[in-house]
CSV table of C-alpha atoms and ligand atoms in Angstrom, one decimal:
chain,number,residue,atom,x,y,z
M,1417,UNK,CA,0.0,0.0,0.0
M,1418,UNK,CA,1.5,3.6,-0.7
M,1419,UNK,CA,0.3,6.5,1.3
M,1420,UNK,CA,0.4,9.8,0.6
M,1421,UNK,CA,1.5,12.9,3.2
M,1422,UNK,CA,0.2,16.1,2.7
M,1423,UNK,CA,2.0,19.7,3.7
M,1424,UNK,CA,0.0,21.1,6.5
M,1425,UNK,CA,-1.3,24.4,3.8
M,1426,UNK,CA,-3.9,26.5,2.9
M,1427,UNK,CA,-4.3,27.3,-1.2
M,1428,UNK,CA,-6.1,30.6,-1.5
M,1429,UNK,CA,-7.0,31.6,-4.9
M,1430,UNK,CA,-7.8,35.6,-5.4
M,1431,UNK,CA,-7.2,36.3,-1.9
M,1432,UNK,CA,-5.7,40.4,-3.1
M,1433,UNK,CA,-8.2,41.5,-5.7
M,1434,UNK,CA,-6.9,43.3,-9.1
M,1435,UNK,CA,-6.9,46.9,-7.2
M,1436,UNK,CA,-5.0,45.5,-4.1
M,1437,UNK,CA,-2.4,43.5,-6.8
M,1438,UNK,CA,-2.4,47.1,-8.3
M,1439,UNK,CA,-1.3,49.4,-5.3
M,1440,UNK,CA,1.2,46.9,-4.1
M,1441,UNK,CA,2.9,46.5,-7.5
M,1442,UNK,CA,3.4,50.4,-7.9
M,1443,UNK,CA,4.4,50.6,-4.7
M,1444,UNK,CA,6.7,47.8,-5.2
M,1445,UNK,CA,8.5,50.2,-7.8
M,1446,UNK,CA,9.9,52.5,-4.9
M,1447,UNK,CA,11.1,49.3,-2.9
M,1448,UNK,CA,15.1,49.1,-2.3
M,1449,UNK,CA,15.3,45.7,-3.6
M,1450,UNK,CA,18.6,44.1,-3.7
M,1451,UNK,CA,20.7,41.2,-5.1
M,1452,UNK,CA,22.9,40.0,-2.5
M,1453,UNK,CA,25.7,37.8,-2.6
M,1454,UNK,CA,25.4,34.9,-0.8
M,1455,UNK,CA,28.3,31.7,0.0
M,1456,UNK,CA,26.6,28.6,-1.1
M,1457,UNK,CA,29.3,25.4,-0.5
M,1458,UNK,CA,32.4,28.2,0.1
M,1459,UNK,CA,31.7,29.5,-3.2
M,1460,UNK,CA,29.6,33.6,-3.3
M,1461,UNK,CA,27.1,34.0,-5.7
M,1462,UNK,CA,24.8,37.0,-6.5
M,1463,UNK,CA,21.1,35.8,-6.0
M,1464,UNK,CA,19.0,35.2,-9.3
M,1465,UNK,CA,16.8,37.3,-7.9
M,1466,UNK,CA,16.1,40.7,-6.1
M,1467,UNK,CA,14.8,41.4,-2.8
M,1468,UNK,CA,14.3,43.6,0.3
M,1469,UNK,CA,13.3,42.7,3.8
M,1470,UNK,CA,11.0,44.5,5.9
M,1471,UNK,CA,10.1,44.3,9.5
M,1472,UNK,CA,9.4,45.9,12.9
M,1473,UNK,CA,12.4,47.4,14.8
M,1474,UNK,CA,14.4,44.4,16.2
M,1475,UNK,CA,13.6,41.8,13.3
M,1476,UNK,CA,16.8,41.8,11.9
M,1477,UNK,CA,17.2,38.4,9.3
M,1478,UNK,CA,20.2,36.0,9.2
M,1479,UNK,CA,19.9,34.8,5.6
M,1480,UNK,CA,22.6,32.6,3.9
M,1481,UNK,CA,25.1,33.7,6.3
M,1482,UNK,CA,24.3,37.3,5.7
M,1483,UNK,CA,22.5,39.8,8.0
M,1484,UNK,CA,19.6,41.6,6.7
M,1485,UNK,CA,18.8,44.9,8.6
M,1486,UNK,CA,14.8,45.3,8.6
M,1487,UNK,CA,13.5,48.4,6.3
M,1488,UNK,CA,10.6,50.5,7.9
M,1489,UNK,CA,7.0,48.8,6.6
M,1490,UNK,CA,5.4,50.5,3.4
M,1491,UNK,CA,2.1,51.6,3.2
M,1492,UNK,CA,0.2,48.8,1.6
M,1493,UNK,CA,2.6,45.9,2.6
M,1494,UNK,CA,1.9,47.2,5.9
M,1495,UNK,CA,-2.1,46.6,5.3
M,1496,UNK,CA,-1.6,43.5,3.4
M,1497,UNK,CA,0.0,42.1,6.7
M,1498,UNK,CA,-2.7,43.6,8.7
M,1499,UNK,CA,-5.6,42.1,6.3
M,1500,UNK,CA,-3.7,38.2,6.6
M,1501,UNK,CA,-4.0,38.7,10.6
M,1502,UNK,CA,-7.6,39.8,10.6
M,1503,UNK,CA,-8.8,37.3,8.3
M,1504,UNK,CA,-6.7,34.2,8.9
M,1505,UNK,CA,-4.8,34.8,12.7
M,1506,UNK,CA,-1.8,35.4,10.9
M,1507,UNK,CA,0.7,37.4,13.2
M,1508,UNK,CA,4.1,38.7,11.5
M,1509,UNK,CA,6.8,40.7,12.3
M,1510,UNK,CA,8.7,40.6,9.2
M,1511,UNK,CA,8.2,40.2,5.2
M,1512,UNK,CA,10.6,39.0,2.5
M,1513,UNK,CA,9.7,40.6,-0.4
M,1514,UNK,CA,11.0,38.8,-3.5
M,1515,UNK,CA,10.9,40.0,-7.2
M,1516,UNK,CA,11.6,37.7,-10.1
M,1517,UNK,CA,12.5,39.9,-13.1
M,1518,UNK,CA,11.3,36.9,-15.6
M,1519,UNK,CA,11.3,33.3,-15.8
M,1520,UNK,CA,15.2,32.8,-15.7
M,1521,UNK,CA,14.9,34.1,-12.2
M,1522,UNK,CA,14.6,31.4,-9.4
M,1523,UNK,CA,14.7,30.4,-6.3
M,1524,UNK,CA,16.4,26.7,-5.5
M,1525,UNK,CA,14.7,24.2,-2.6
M,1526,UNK,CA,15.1,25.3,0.7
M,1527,UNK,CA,13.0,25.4,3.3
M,1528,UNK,CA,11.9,28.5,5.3
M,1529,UNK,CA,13.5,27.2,8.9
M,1530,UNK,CA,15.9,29.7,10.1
M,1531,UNK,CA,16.5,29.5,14.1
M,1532,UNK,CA,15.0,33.4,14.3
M,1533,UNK,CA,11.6,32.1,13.4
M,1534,UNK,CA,9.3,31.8,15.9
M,1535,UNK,CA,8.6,28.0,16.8
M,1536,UNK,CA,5.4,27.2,16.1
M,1537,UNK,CA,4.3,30.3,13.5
M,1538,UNK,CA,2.9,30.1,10.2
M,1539,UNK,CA,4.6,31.3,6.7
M,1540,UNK,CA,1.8,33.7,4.5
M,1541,UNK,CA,3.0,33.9,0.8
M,1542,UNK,CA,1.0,36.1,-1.6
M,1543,UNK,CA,2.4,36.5,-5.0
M,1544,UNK,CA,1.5,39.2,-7.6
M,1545,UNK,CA,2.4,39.3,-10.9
M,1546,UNK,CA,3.4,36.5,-13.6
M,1547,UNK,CA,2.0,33.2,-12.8
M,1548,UNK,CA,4.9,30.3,-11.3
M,1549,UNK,CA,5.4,27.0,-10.8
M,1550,UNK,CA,5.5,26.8,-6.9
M,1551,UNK,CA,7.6,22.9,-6.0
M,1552,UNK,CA,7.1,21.4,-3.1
M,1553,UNK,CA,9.0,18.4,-1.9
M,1554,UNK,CA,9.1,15.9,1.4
M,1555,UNK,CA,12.6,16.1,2.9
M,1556,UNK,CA,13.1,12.4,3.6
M,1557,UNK,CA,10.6,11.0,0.9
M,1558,UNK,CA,11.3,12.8,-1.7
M,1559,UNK,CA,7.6,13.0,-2.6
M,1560,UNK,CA,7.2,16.0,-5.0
M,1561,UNK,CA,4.1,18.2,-5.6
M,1562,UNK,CA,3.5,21.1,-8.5
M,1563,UNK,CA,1.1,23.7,-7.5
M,1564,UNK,CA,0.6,27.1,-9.8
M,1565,UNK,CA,0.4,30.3,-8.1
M,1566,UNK,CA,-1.2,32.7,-9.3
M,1567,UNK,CA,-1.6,36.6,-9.3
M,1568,UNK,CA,-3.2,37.8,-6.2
M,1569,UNK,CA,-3.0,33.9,-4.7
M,1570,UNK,CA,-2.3,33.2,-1.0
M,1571,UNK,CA,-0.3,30.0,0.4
M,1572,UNK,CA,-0.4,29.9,4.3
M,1573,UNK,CA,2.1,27.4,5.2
M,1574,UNK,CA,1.2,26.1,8.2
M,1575,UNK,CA,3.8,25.0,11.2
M,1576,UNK,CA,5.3,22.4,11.0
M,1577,UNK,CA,5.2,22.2,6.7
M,1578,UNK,CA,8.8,23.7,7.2
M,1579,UNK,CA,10.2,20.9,9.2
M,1580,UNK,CA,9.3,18.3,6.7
M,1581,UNK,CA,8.9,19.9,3.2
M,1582,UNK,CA,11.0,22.0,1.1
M,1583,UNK,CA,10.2,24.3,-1.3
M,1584,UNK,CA,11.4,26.3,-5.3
M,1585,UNK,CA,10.7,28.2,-7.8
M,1586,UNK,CA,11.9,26.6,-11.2
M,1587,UNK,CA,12.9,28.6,-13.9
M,1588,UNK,CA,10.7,28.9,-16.7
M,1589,UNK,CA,13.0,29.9,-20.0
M,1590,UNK,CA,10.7,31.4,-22.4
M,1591,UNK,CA,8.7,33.6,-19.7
M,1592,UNK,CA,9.1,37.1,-19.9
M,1593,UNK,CA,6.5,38.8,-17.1
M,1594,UNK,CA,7.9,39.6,-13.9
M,1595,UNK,CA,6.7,38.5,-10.6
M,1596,UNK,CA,6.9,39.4,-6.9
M,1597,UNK,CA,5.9,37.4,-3.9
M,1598,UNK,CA,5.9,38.2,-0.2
M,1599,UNK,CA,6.3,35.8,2.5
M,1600,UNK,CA,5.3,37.5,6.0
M,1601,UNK,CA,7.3,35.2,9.0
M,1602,UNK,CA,6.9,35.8,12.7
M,1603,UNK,CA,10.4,36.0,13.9
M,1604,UNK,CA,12.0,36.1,17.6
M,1605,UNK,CA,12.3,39.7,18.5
M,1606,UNK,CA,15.8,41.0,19.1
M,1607,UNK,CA,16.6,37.4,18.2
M,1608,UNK,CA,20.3,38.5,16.7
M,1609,UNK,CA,20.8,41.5,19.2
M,1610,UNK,CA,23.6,40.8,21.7
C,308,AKG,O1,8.5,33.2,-4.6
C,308,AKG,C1,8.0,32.3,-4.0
C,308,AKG,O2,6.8,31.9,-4.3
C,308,AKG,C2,8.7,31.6,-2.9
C,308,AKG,C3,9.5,32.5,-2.0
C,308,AKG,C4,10.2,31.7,-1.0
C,308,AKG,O3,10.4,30.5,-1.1
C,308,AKG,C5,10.8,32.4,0.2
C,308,AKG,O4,10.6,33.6,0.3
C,308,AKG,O5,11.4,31.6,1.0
């Protein structure tokens, strides 16, 4: 007999509607987004990807070995996180905001399990923009699933989905629509402070 696991997740389809997708993505045009360098296996390469992280005072990120200073909240990112803990619980202190130019920007599998983030807290994703491929996989498995995420989608990953399941964003060659998604996290306050 085989049996299936599934990620503990909630799939909401048109959760922001075109207006919300709207303000975000102009305000998205004023965002500091960066493209870090990160060491991956002693080696440093530039992300394929741009972002910026934003978060209350004292929400400082440790990503890929390098330390990510929260930015001040925007206007409508701000509301977008207020509007996930009104109508789904979801507290956050923090969002990465990532922007894929087109489809030769990626993210590889990781999972989102840094030591910062509070045990026990749920991951909100909302993506705007071009439609992506969205890979899950089981860590020890190797069970894969494919979901599609669309503009204005949300995916609540629930605690403990992280412990268990990776996650990526495959390229897609021939696609030439940007796309940005924001993941809001809860993290331990003053967590890197000392
Ligand atoms: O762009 C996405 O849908 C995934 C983003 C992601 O995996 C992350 O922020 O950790």
């Amino acid at each position: 007999m085989i049996t299936y696991q599934q990620p503990p997740m909630l799939l909401v389809r048109a959760y922001l509607d075109p207006s919300q997708q709207q303000a975000l993505w102009a305000e998205a045009r004023q965002y500091p987004l960066q493209k870090p360098v990160v060491e991956v296996f002693g080696k440093s390469h530039p992300i394929p990807r741009t972002q910026v992280w934003f978060g209350d005072p004292g929400c400082d990120y440790l990503y890929s070995g390098l330390m990510v200073k929260a930015q001040p909240w925007p206007k409508y990112c701000g509301r977008l996180r207020h509007k996930l803990l009104r109508d789904f619980q979801l507290r956050s202190n923090g969002v990465l905001v990532n922007h894929y130019a087109n489809g030769r920007e990626c993210m590889g599998w990781h999972s989102d399990n840094e030591p910062e983030l509070q045990p026990g807290s749920d991951i909100a994703s909302v993506t705007i923009g071009a439609a992506r491929d969205f890979d899950i996989r089981h860590r020890h498995s190797g069970e894969k699933l494919r979901l599609v995420l669309y503009s204005g989608d949300l995916l609540l990953m629930r605690w403990p989905m992280q412990q268990h399941w990776q996650h990526s964003v495959p390229k897609r060659l021939t696609l030439d629509q940007p796309r940005l998604n924001f993941t809001f996290r809860q993290l331990v306050p003053d967590f890197h402070c000392y």
